[in-house]
Amino acid sequence: MFEPWGVLVILIICPLLGGLPLITWIAYALTGKQLSQVGTRNISVSAAFYHGGKFVGILAVLSEAFKGIAAVFFTRLFFPEGSFWELIALIALVIGRYWIGRGAGTTNVVWGFVVHDPLVAMFVSFFAGISFTILPSKQAVKYGVLLLFPLFVAILHLSDIPRMLAAVALAGLMAWIYAKIPDDMNLPVQEAQTESQAMLEFLRGNRAMVSLDEELDAAIVGEKAATLSQIKRWGYPVPKGWVLAPIDDPKVLTEFLQPSELSPLVVRSSAIGEDSENSSAAGQYETVLNVTSPEALQQAIAQVQASYNHPSAVQYRRDRGSSDTAMAVLIQQQVQSVYSGVAFSRDPITQQGDAIIIEALPGSPTQIVSGKVTPEQYRAFVVETEKSSSVQLEGEGRVPQALIKQVAYLAYRLEKRYHGTPQDIEWSYDGQTLWVLQSRPITTLLPIWTRKIAAEVIPGVIHPLTWSINRPLTCGVWGEFFTLVLGDRALGLDFNETATLHYSRAYFNASLLGNIFLRMGLPPESLEFLTRGAKLSKPSLQSTWENLPGLGRLLKRELNLEKDFKQDYHQRFIPGLSQLAQENVDNLEPAKLLIRIDFILELLRHGTYYSILAPLSAALRQAIFRVKDGQIDNSVTPEVAALRSLSAIATDAKQVLLEFEPQQVFEQLKQTPEGEKILREFDELLQDYGYLSEVGTDISVPTWRENPQMIKQMFVQLMQGNEPQAGAKDAINSIFAGKRKRSFVQRRVDIKGRVTEVYSRLLAELRWSFVALEKIWLKSGLLQKTGDIFFLNFDEVRRLVEGDDSRLIEELDKLVESRRSQFVQDSEFIQIPLLVYGNTPPHPLAPSALYSDQILQGIGASHGQAEGRVKVLRNLQDVPEIDRDTILVVPYTDSGWAPLLLRAGGLIAEVGGRLSHGAIVAREYGIPAVMDVRGATWLLQDGQRVRIDGSRGIVELSNDLRPE
């Protein structure tokens, strides 16, 4: 039993030992530098020499040598000396060194192998030393050693097969790591610590020629070259090319390349920082075409390098706030262009819609990018489904339509490859192949703001007061989650930039969230996956491993969610809500109301944590355990419970009033004892659920307690309506009858429901406190109209209560009126773009949602099909008559919309996903629903006949397109 335990201990202890960040601690303690944030971001011995100097480097060597030696001696506690298990221990050590410690593990292996097999180590060192002084390429020496040491192990230990296999495995692992990890020796020697430069120059030696076939580091060769190498490795056609790093001597490359009239080259800039998300540097640096001789190649390289210091380029970097770095040079085979041009995967002018903009002409692409020739312009739309894809094209010219469609699809795919970041693509066609010459982010369209998730969190048009409270609460909790995982790597991130308002609507920063998720080792679509069920791309295994401790801390929070919430529920939320319920806000002075508001906000800070984690936890568990939506009981959710109670009361009322006038229902119920009982039950429902509102997260919206008219209308409609269809009735019975077996998913859904109740109650108390404060200010004349307080932000409210800002008081009327006017203007925008590119969005335009003349595409949220007449409902001010022939078309769904679905035949929503309120209720009542149909309230008209398919997520317009 001793040896098996030894294997287990070795495989656990050695990776942890390898990942122990000794070099990080040494460098930070002696220099204050974080090696993970400079240079190649490797935590290596060479990085310690480079950034910390000789003393730091020597300590780094000693620390890593200690790890390798310790691993071997540790193994000998369990196994005989010289056992192949010592090599297994080194393999485990290197894995931990790479995945956790962000280093190659060379020093660990060298010293560990010296202790394991001194004889083999001596032979390898002898031949390596000779090779190091003879061979021009130190890269060849490094890989040569990896061939030598398993060879010598095989020669000296021919009968020890496990030992030979372990040596081969260790050599293979090291070779793989060398190919994956950037080499610090490639960094500019002149930027290293002074005392390390000579040693690094010697160790670096002559570099082998670097081509676009390799994985390149943008920090060394620039974004342009690194991006093209990545695109080439993805399988897209990129002309063959080589890269000259800023520190490279061009002699080797110019001697190797032999340009001629028949095989011309193009020499291009690839400056550090060029073609990045922060700056494109478009047209700032030289490009030299038609290089046809070695002499011309040398001159072209010098010309491109010199362009880095052109006055216009220097001024551009200053204007963009970019630091001066260095110029790498990219040399490629020149494409003999038949047609060429540029493509924007998103329209950089309108900044909206799904149009791909293509400019093209016969001949070289330099005609277009120079701006001296007016190219042909095309607009294309790519429609892609699970089974097929097609391209719709607008525009005609001399360039073949089939080629333009191919370019459009190329732009579409590259944007998807870069996680939705709009791309500016330069392309060329030689008569056979469509070549990618360049792809860079469209900097004017960054960051990308998404309405997809934000519309679920806080839908509708948002008042300043609501936003000033919700934004810090939401962004603060997200920041807490991100910091929990990222640790020190979260430093410098401004989590207040996670969300913003455009057109008085909430948007989340998709660019920032995607970047954060990548840092966390998660796909950039993670948030959308958790909230809307989107497909995930494959995460980076290395990044995931690096963040494993932080992800473990986040997992611990998820596992403790139920326990933590129950504790806070009994010790914090229930006592707090009881205290608030006992206070009469109408009797409080402004100062005490402010104290009450601060108390509620403190509770909301804790509640926001659960309001974000609980839904994400439920969605994640549902995906992991593959629990179908129909198997989940949402009856704990307040709006679902309220609808159930309202339906039950309406059923009883129909038995009391066999005949009734819709406008006189409540008066008629007063006339009998049975009717009086039903009215008491209705009042109790209002008392129990009066904290709910049309938009639960918006405190500017009146609650049911303040405005019960909508619930009364729903009650009357339920009395008027027929019984729910059979499937829906069965669904209701299965959901609301008895106790369902609790599962991992169901427990999280129940917690989500209780969290929603607590959070909604707190928001209602917050609203009632502000309304009470507004009444005082209306009476004193400080405010003029009901609702004015919601056009202030919370900081302004606080300053007004404290009374120490006379300027604010003087300008208050103008400030409120200006914001009210902007709010009204924004409210009139019917069609709001799903995505906003950049920080200065234009006015909303008509979207490109109509993929064909007859079909709108969305997200299938509730199974089934239905055909009926459209009823566009943009708010809940006037609830229309609804029956099974009605297909409701709404901008979003929240708790206030849910009761309408009881009688509707189907639902179409502009935003939302499978987990939105409307989708949940639609599934429970067996009503087909399609969410995320962009432009639905704008494209569809009242009375228009449509057919919806909630399984496929499509809306089909029938031949009868005329409104009734």
Coordinates of N, CA, C and O in Angstrom, one line a residue, residues 154-279:
A154 N 18.2 5.8 -23.2 CA 18.0 4.6 -23.8 C 19.3 3.8 -24.0 O 19.3 2.5 -23.8
I155 N 20.4 4.5 -24.3 CA 21.7 3.8 -24.5 C 22.2 3.3 -23.2 O 22.7 2.1 -23.1
L156 N 22.1 4.0 -22.1 CA 22.7 3.6 -20.8 C 21.8 2.8 -20.0 O 22.2 2.1 -19.0
H157 N 20.5 2.8 -20.3 CA 19.5 2.0 -19.5 C 18.6 1.2 -20.5 O 17.4 1.3 -20.4
L158 N 19.2 0.4 -21.3 CA 18.5 -0.2 -22.4 C 17.4 -1.2 -21.9 O 16.4 -1.4 -22.5
S159 N 17.7 -1.8 -20.8 CA 16.7 -2.8 -20.2 C 15.6 -2.2 -19.4 O 14.6 -2.9 -19.0
D160 N 15.7 -0.9 -19.1 CA 14.7 -0.2 -18.2 C 13.7 0.5 -19.1 O 13.8 1.7 -19.4
I161 N 12.7 -0.3 -19.6 CA 11.7 0.3 -20.6 C 10.9 1.4 -20.0 O 10.7 2.5 -20.6
P162 N 10.4 1.3 -18.7 CA 9.6 2.4 -18.2 C 10.4 3.7 -18.1 O 9.9 4.7 -18.3
R163 N 11.7 3.5 -17.7 CA 12.5 4.7 -17.6 C 12.7 5.4 -19.0 O 12.6 6.6 -19.1
M164 N 12.9 4.6 -20.0 CA 13.0 5.1 -21.4 C 11.7 5.9 -21.8 O 11.8 7.0 -22.4
L165 N 10.6 5.2 -21.6 CA 9.3 5.8 -21.9 C 9.1 7.1 -21.2 O 8.6 8.1 -21.7
A166 N 9.4 7.1 -19.9 CA 9.3 8.3 -19.1 C 10.1 9.5 -19.6 O 9.7 10.6 -19.6
A167 N 11.4 9.1 -20.0 CA 12.3 10.2 -20.6 C 11.7 10.7 -21.9 O 11.8 12.0 -22.1
V168 N 11.2 9.9 -22.7 CA 10.6 10.3 -24.0 C 9.4 11.2 -23.7 O 9.2 12.3 -24.3
A169 N 8.6 10.8 -22.7 CA 7.4 11.6 -22.4 C 7.8 13.0 -21.8 O 7.2 14.0 -22.2
L170 N 8.9 13.0 -21.0 CA 9.3 14.3 -20.5 C 9.9 15.2 -21.6 O 9.6 16.4 -21.6
A171 N 10.6 14.6 -22.5 CA 11.2 15.4 -23.6 C 10.0 15.9 -24.5 O 10.1 17.1 -24.9
G172 N 9.1 15.1 -24.8 CA 7.9 15.5 -25.6 C 7.1 16.6 -24.9 O 6.7 17.6 -25.6
L173 N 6.9 16.5 -23.6 CA 6.2 17.6 -22.9 C 7.0 18.9 -23.0 O 6.4 19.9 -23.2
M174 N 8.3 18.8 -22.8 CA 9.1 20.1 -22.8 C 9.0 20.7 -24.2 O 8.9 21.9 -24.4
A175 N 9.1 19.8 -25.3 CA 9.0 20.4 -26.6 C 7.7 21.0 -26.9 O 7.6 22.1 -27.5
W176 N 6.6 20.4 -26.4 CA 5.3 21.0 -26.6 C 5.2 22.3 -25.9 O 4.6 23.3 -26.4
I177 N 5.7 22.4 -24.7 CA 5.7 23.7 -23.9 C 6.5 24.7 -24.6 O 6.1 25.9 -24.7
Y178 N 7.7 24.4 -25.2 CA 8.5 25.4 -25.9 C 7.7 25.9 -27.1 O 7.9 27.1 -27.4
A179 N 6.9 25.1 -27.7 CA 6.1 25.5 -28.9 C 5.0 26.4 -28.5 O 4.5 27.3 -29.3
K180 N 4.5 26.3 -27.2 CA 3.3 27.0 -26.8 C 3.6 28.3 -26.1 O 2.8 29.3 -26.2
I181 N 4.8 28.4 -25.5 CA 5.1 29.5 -24.6 C 6.0 30.5 -25.3 O 7.0 30.1 -25.9
P182 N 5.8 31.8 -25.2 CA 6.8 32.7 -25.8 C 8.1 32.7 -25.1 O 8.2 32.4 -23.9
D183 N 9.2 32.9 -25.9 CA 10.5 32.9 -25.3 C 11.0 34.3 -24.9 O 11.0 35.2 -25.7
D184 N 11.4 34.4 -23.7 CA 11.9 35.7 -23.2 C 13.1 36.1 -23.9 O 13.5 37.3 -23.9
M185 N 13.8 35.2 -24.5 CA 15.0 35.5 -25.2 C 14.7 36.4 -26.5 O 15.6 36.9 -27.1
N186 N 13.5 36.4 -26.9 CA 13.1 37.1 -28.1 C 12.8 38.6 -27.8 O 12.6 39.4 -28.7
L187 N 12.8 38.9 -26.5 CA 12.5 40.3 -26.1 C 13.8 41.2 -26.5 O 14.9 40.7 -26.5
P188 N 13.6 42.5 -26.7 CA 14.7 43.3 -27.1 C 15.7 43.4 -26.0 O 15.4 43.7 -24.8
V189 N 17.0 43.0 -26.3 CA 18.0 42.9 -25.3 C 18.3 44.3 -24.7 O 18.6 44.4 -23.5
Q190 N 18.2 45.4 -25.5 CA 18.5 46.7 -25.0 C 17.5 47.2 -24.0 O 17.8 48.1 -23.2
E191 N 16.4 46.5 -23.8 CA 15.4 46.9 -22.8 C 15.5 46.1 -21.5 O 14.8 46.4 -20.6
A192 N 16.4 45.2 -21.5 CA 16.7 44.4 -20.3 C 17.5 45.2 -19.3 O 18.0 46.3 -19.6
Q193 N 17.5 44.6 -18.0 CA 18.4 45.3 -17.0 C 19.8 45.3 -17.5 O 20.3 44.4 -18.2
T194 N 20.5 46.4 -17.3 CA 21.9 46.6 -17.8 C 22.8 45.5 -17.6 O 23.5 45.0 -18.5
E195 N 22.8 45.0 -16.3 CA 23.8 43.9 -16.0 C 23.5 42.6 -16.6 O 24.3 41.7 -16.6
S196 N 22.3 42.5 -17.2 CA 21.9 41.2 -17.8 C 22.0 41.2 -19.3 O 21.9 40.2 -20.0
Q197 N 22.2 42.4 -19.9 CA 22.2 42.5 -21.4 C 23.2 41.6 -22.1 O 22.9 40.9 -23.0
A198 N 24.5 41.6 -21.6 CA 25.5 40.9 -22.2 C 25.2 39.4 -22.2 O 25.4 38.7 -23.2
M199 N 24.8 38.9 -21.1 CA 24.5 37.5 -20.9 C 23.3 37.1 -21.9 O 23.3 36.1 -22.5
L200 N 22.3 37.9 -21.9 CA 21.1 37.6 -22.7 C 21.5 37.7 -24.2 O 21.0 36.9 -25.0
E201 N 22.4 38.6 -24.6 CA 22.8 38.7 -26.0 C 23.5 37.4 -26.4 O 23.3 36.9 -27.5
F202 N 24.4 36.9 -25.5 CA 25.1 35.7 -25.8 C 24.2 34.5 -25.8 O 24.2 33.7 -26.8
L203 N 23.3 34.4 -24.8 CA 22.3 33.2 -24.8 C 21.4 33.3 -26.0 O 21.0 32.2 -26.5
R204 N 21.0 34.5 -26.4 CA 20.0 34.6 -27.5 C 20.6 34.0 -28.8 O 19.9 33.3 -29.5
G205 N 21.8 34.4 -29.1 CA 22.4 33.9 -30.4 C 21.7 34.4 -31.6 O 20.9 35.3 -31.6
N206 N 21.9 33.7 -32.7 CA 21.2 34.1 -33.9 C 19.8 33.4 -34.0 O 19.7 32.2 -33.9
R207 N 18.8 34.2 -34.2 CA 17.5 33.6 -34.2 C 17.2 32.9 -35.6 O 17.6 33.4 -36.6
A208 N 16.5 31.9 -35.5 CA 16.0 31.3 -36.8 C 15.0 32.2 -37.4 O 14.3 33.0 -36.7
M209 N 14.8 32.1 -38.7 CA 13.8 33.0 -39.3 C 12.4 32.6 -38.9 O 12.0 31.5 -38.8
V210 N 11.6 33.7 -38.5 CA 10.3 33.5 -38.0 C 9.3 33.7 -39.1 O 9.3 34.7 -39.9
S211 N 8.4 32.7 -39.3 CA 7.4 32.8 -40.4 C 6.0 32.9 -39.8 O 5.8 32.7 -38.6
L212 N 5.1 33.2 -40.7 CA 3.7 33.3 -40.3 C 3.1 31.9 -40.0 O 1.9 31.8 -39.5
D213 N 3.8 30.9 -40.3 CA 3.3 29.5 -39.9 C 3.4 29.3 -38.4 O 2.8 28.3 -37.9
E214 N 4.2 30.1 -37.7 CA 4.4 29.9 -36.3 C 3.4 30.6 -35.4 O 2.7 31.6 -35.9
E215 N 3.2 30.3 -34.2 CA 2.4 31.1 -33.2 C 3.2 32.2 -32.8 O 4.3 32.1 -32.1
L216 N 2.8 33.4 -33.1 CA 3.6 34.6 -32.8 C 3.0 35.4 -31.7 O 1.8 35.4 -31.5
D217 N 3.9 36.2 -31.0 CA 3.5 37.0 -29.9 C 3.4 38.4 -30.3 O 4.4 39.0 -30.8
A218 N 2.2 39.1 -30.2 CA 2.0 40.4 -30.6 C 2.9 41.4 -29.9 O 3.3 42.5 -30.4
A219 N 3.3 41.1 -28.7 CA 4.2 42.0 -27.9 C 5.6 42.0 -28.5 O 6.3 43.0 -28.2
I220 N 5.9 41.1 -29.4 CA 7.2 41.0 -30.0 C 7.2 41.4 -31.5 O 8.0 42.1 -31.9
V221 N 6.2 40.9 -32.2 CA 6.2 41.1 -33.6 C 5.0 42.0 -34.1 O 4.8 42.2 -35.3
G222 N 4.2 42.5 -33.2 CA 3.1 43.4 -33.5 C 1.8 42.7 -33.8 O 1.8 41.5 -34.1
E223 N 0.7 43.4 -33.7 CA -0.6 42.8 -33.8 C -0.8 42.3 -35.3 O -1.5 41.3 -35.5
K224 N -0.4 43.0 -36.3 CA -0.6 42.7 -37.6 C -0.1 41.3 -38.0 O -0.8 40.4 -38.5
A225 N 1.2 41.1 -37.7 CA 1.9 39.8 -38.0 C 1.3 38.7 -37.1 O 1.0 37.6 -37.6
A226 N 1.0 39.0 -35.8 CA 0.5 38.0 -34.9 C -0.9 37.6 -35.3 O -1.3 36.4 -35.3
T227 N -1.7 38.5 -35.8 CA -3.1 38.2 -36.2 C -3.1 37.4 -37.5 O -3.8 36.4 -37.6
L228 N -2.2 37.8 -38.4 CA -2.2 37.0 -39.7 C -1.7 35.6 -39.4 O -2.2 34.6 -40.1
S229 N -0.7 35.4 -38.5 CA -0.3 34.0 -38.2 C -1.4 33.2 -37.6 O -1.5 32.0 -37.9
Q230 N -2.2 33.9 -36.7 CA -3.3 33.2 -36.1 C -4.4 32.8 -37.2 O -4.9 31.7 -37.2
I231 N -4.7 33.7 -38.0 CA -5.7 33.5 -39.1 C -5.2 32.3 -40.0 O -6.0 31.5 -40.4
K232 N -3.9 32.4 -40.3 CA -3.3 31.3 -41.1 C -3.4 29.9 -40.5 O -3.7 28.9 -41.1
R233 N -3.2 29.9 -39.2 CA -3.3 28.6 -38.4 C -4.7 28.2 -38.3 O -5.0 27.0 -38.1
W234 N -5.6 29.1 -38.4 CA -7.1 28.7 -38.4 C -7.5 28.1 -39.7 O -8.5 27.5 -39.8
G235 N -6.6 28.2 -40.7 CA -6.9 27.6 -42.0 C -7.3 28.5 -43.1 O -7.6 28.1 -44.2
Y236 N -7.3 29.8 -42.9 CA -7.7 30.8 -43.9 C -6.4 31.1 -44.8 O -5.3 31.1 -44.3
P237 N -6.6 31.3 -46.1 CA -5.5 31.6 -47.0 C -4.8 32.9 -46.6 O -5.5 34.0 -46.7
V238 N -3.6 32.9 -46.2 CA -2.8 34.1 -46.0 C -1.5 33.9 -46.7 O -0.9 32.9 -46.7
P239 N -1.1 34.9 -47.5 CA 0.2 34.8 -48.3 C 1.3 34.4 -47.4 O 1.5 35.0 -46.3
K240 N 2.2 33.6 -47.9 CA 3.4 33.1 -47.1 C 4.2 34.4 -46.7 O 4.4 35.3 -47.5
G241 N 4.7 34.4 -45.5 CA 5.4 35.5 -45.0 C 6.4 35.2 -43.9 O 6.3 34.2 -43.3
W242 N 7.3 36.2 -43.6 CA 8.3 36.1 -42.6 C 8.3 37.4 -41.8 O 7.9 38.5 -42.3
V243 N 8.7 37.3 -40.6 CA 8.6 38.5 -39.7 C 10.0 38.8 -39.2 O 10.8 37.9 -38.7
L244 N 10.4 40.1 -39.2 CA 11.6 40.6 -38.7 C 11.3 41.4 -37.4 O 10.7 42.5 -37.5
A245 N 11.6 40.8 -36.3 CA 11.4 41.5 -35.0 C 12.3 42.7 -34.9 O 13.3 42.9 -35.6
P246 N 11.9 43.7 -34.0 CA 12.7 44.9 -33.9 C 14.2 44.7 -33.6 O 15.0 45.6 -34.1
I247 N 14.5 43.7 -33.0 CA 15.9 43.5 -32.6 C 16.7 42.6 -33.6 O 17.8 42.3 -33.4
D248 N 16.0 42.1 -34.6 CA 16.6 41.1 -35.5 C 17.5 41.9 -36.5 O 17.2 43.0 -37.0
D249 N 18.5 41.2 -36.9 CA 19.4 41.6 -38.0 C 18.8 41.1 -39.3 O 18.6 39.9 -39.5
P250 N 18.5 42.0 -40.2 CA 17.8 41.6 -41.5 C 18.7 40.8 -42.4 O 18.1 40.2 -43.4
K251 N 19.9 40.7 -42.1 CA 20.9 40.0 -43.1 C 20.5 38.6 -43.4 O 20.4 38.2 -44.6
V252 N 20.2 37.8 -42.3 CA 19.8 36.4 -42.5 C 18.6 36.3 -43.4 O 18.6 35.4 -44.4
L253 N 17.6 37.1 -43.2 CA 16.4 37.0 -43.9 C 16.6 37.5 -45.4 O 16.1 36.8 -46.3
T254 N 17.3 38.5 -45.6 CA 17.5 39.0 -47.0 C 18.4 38.1 -47.8 O 18.2 38.0 -49.0
E255 N 19.3 37.3 -47.1 CA 20.0 36.3 -47.8 C 19.2 35.1 -48.2 O 19.4 34.5 -49.2
F256 N 18.2 34.8 -47.3 CA 17.4 33.6 -47.6 C 16.4 33.9 -48.7 O 16.1 33.1 -49.6
L257 N 15.7 35.1 -48.6 CA 14.7 35.4 -49.6 C 15.3 36.0 -50.8 O 16.2 36.8 -50.8
Q258 N 14.9 35.5 -51.9 CA 15.4 35.9 -53.2 C 14.3 36.5 -54.1 O 13.8 35.8 -55.0
P259 N 13.8 37.7 -53.8 CA 12.7 38.2 -54.6 C 13.2 38.5 -56.1 O 14.4 38.7 -56.4
S260 N 12.2 38.4 -57.0 CA 12.5 38.6 -58.4 C 11.3 39.1 -59.1 O 10.2 39.3 -58.5
E261 N 11.4 39.4 -60.4 CA 10.3 39.9 -61.2 C 9.1 38.9 -61.2 O 8.0 39.3 -61.2
L262 N 9.5 37.6 -61.2 CA 8.5 36.6 -61.2 C 7.9 36.3 -59.8 O 6.8 35.7 -59.7
S263 N 8.7 36.6 -58.8 CA 8.2 36.3 -57.4 C 8.4 37.6 -56.5 O 9.3 37.6 -55.7
P264 N 7.7 38.6 -56.8 CA 7.9 39.9 -56.0 C 7.4 39.7 -54.5 O 6.6 38.9 -54.2
L265 N 8.0 40.5 -53.7 CA 7.6 40.6 -52.3 C 7.0 41.9 -51.9 O 7.2 42.9 -52.6
V266 N 6.2 41.9 -50.8 CA 5.7 43.2 -50.3 C 6.2 43.3 -48.9 O 6.2 42.3 -48.1
V267 N 6.7 44.5 -48.5 CA 7.3 44.7 -47.2 C 6.3 45.7 -46.4 O 6.0 46.8 -46.9
R268 N 5.9 45.2 -45.3 CA 4.8 45.9 -44.5 C 5.2 46.2 -43.1 O 6.0 45.5 -42.5
S269 N 4.6 47.2 -42.5 CA 4.8 47.5 -41.1 C 4.0 46.5 -40.3 O 3.0 46.0 -40.6
S270 N 4.6 46.2 -39.1 CA 3.8 45.5 -38.0 C 4.3 46.0 -36.7 O 4.9 45.3 -35.9
A271 N 4.0 47.3 -36.5 CA 4.5 48.0 -35.3 C 3.8 47.4 -34.1 O 2.6 47.0 -34.1
I272 N 4.5 47.5 -32.9 CA 3.9 47.1 -31.7 C 2.8 48.1 -31.3 O 3.0 49.3 -31.2
G273 N 1.6 47.6 -31.2 CA 0.4 48.4 -30.9 C -0.4 48.8 -32.1 O -1.5 49.3 -32.0
E274 N 0.1 48.5 -33.4 CA -0.6 48.8 -34.6 C -1.7 47.7 -34.8 O -1.5 46.6 -34.4
D275 N -2.8 48.1 -35.3 CA -3.9 47.2 -35.6 C -4.5 46.5 -34.3 O -5.0 45.4 -34.3
S276 N -4.4 47.3 -33.2 CA -4.9 46.7 -32.0 C -6.3 47.3 -31.7 O -6.8 48.1 -32.5
E277 N -7.0 46.9 -30.6 CA -8.3 47.4 -30.3 C -8.3 48.9 -29.9 O -9.3 49.5 -29.9
N278 N -7.1 49.3 -29.5 CA -7.0 50.7 -29.0 C -6.6 51.7 -30.1 O -7.0 52.9 -30.1
S279 N -5.9 51.2 -31.1 CA -5.5 52.1 -32.2 C -5.2 51.3 -33.5 O -4.5 50.2 -33.4

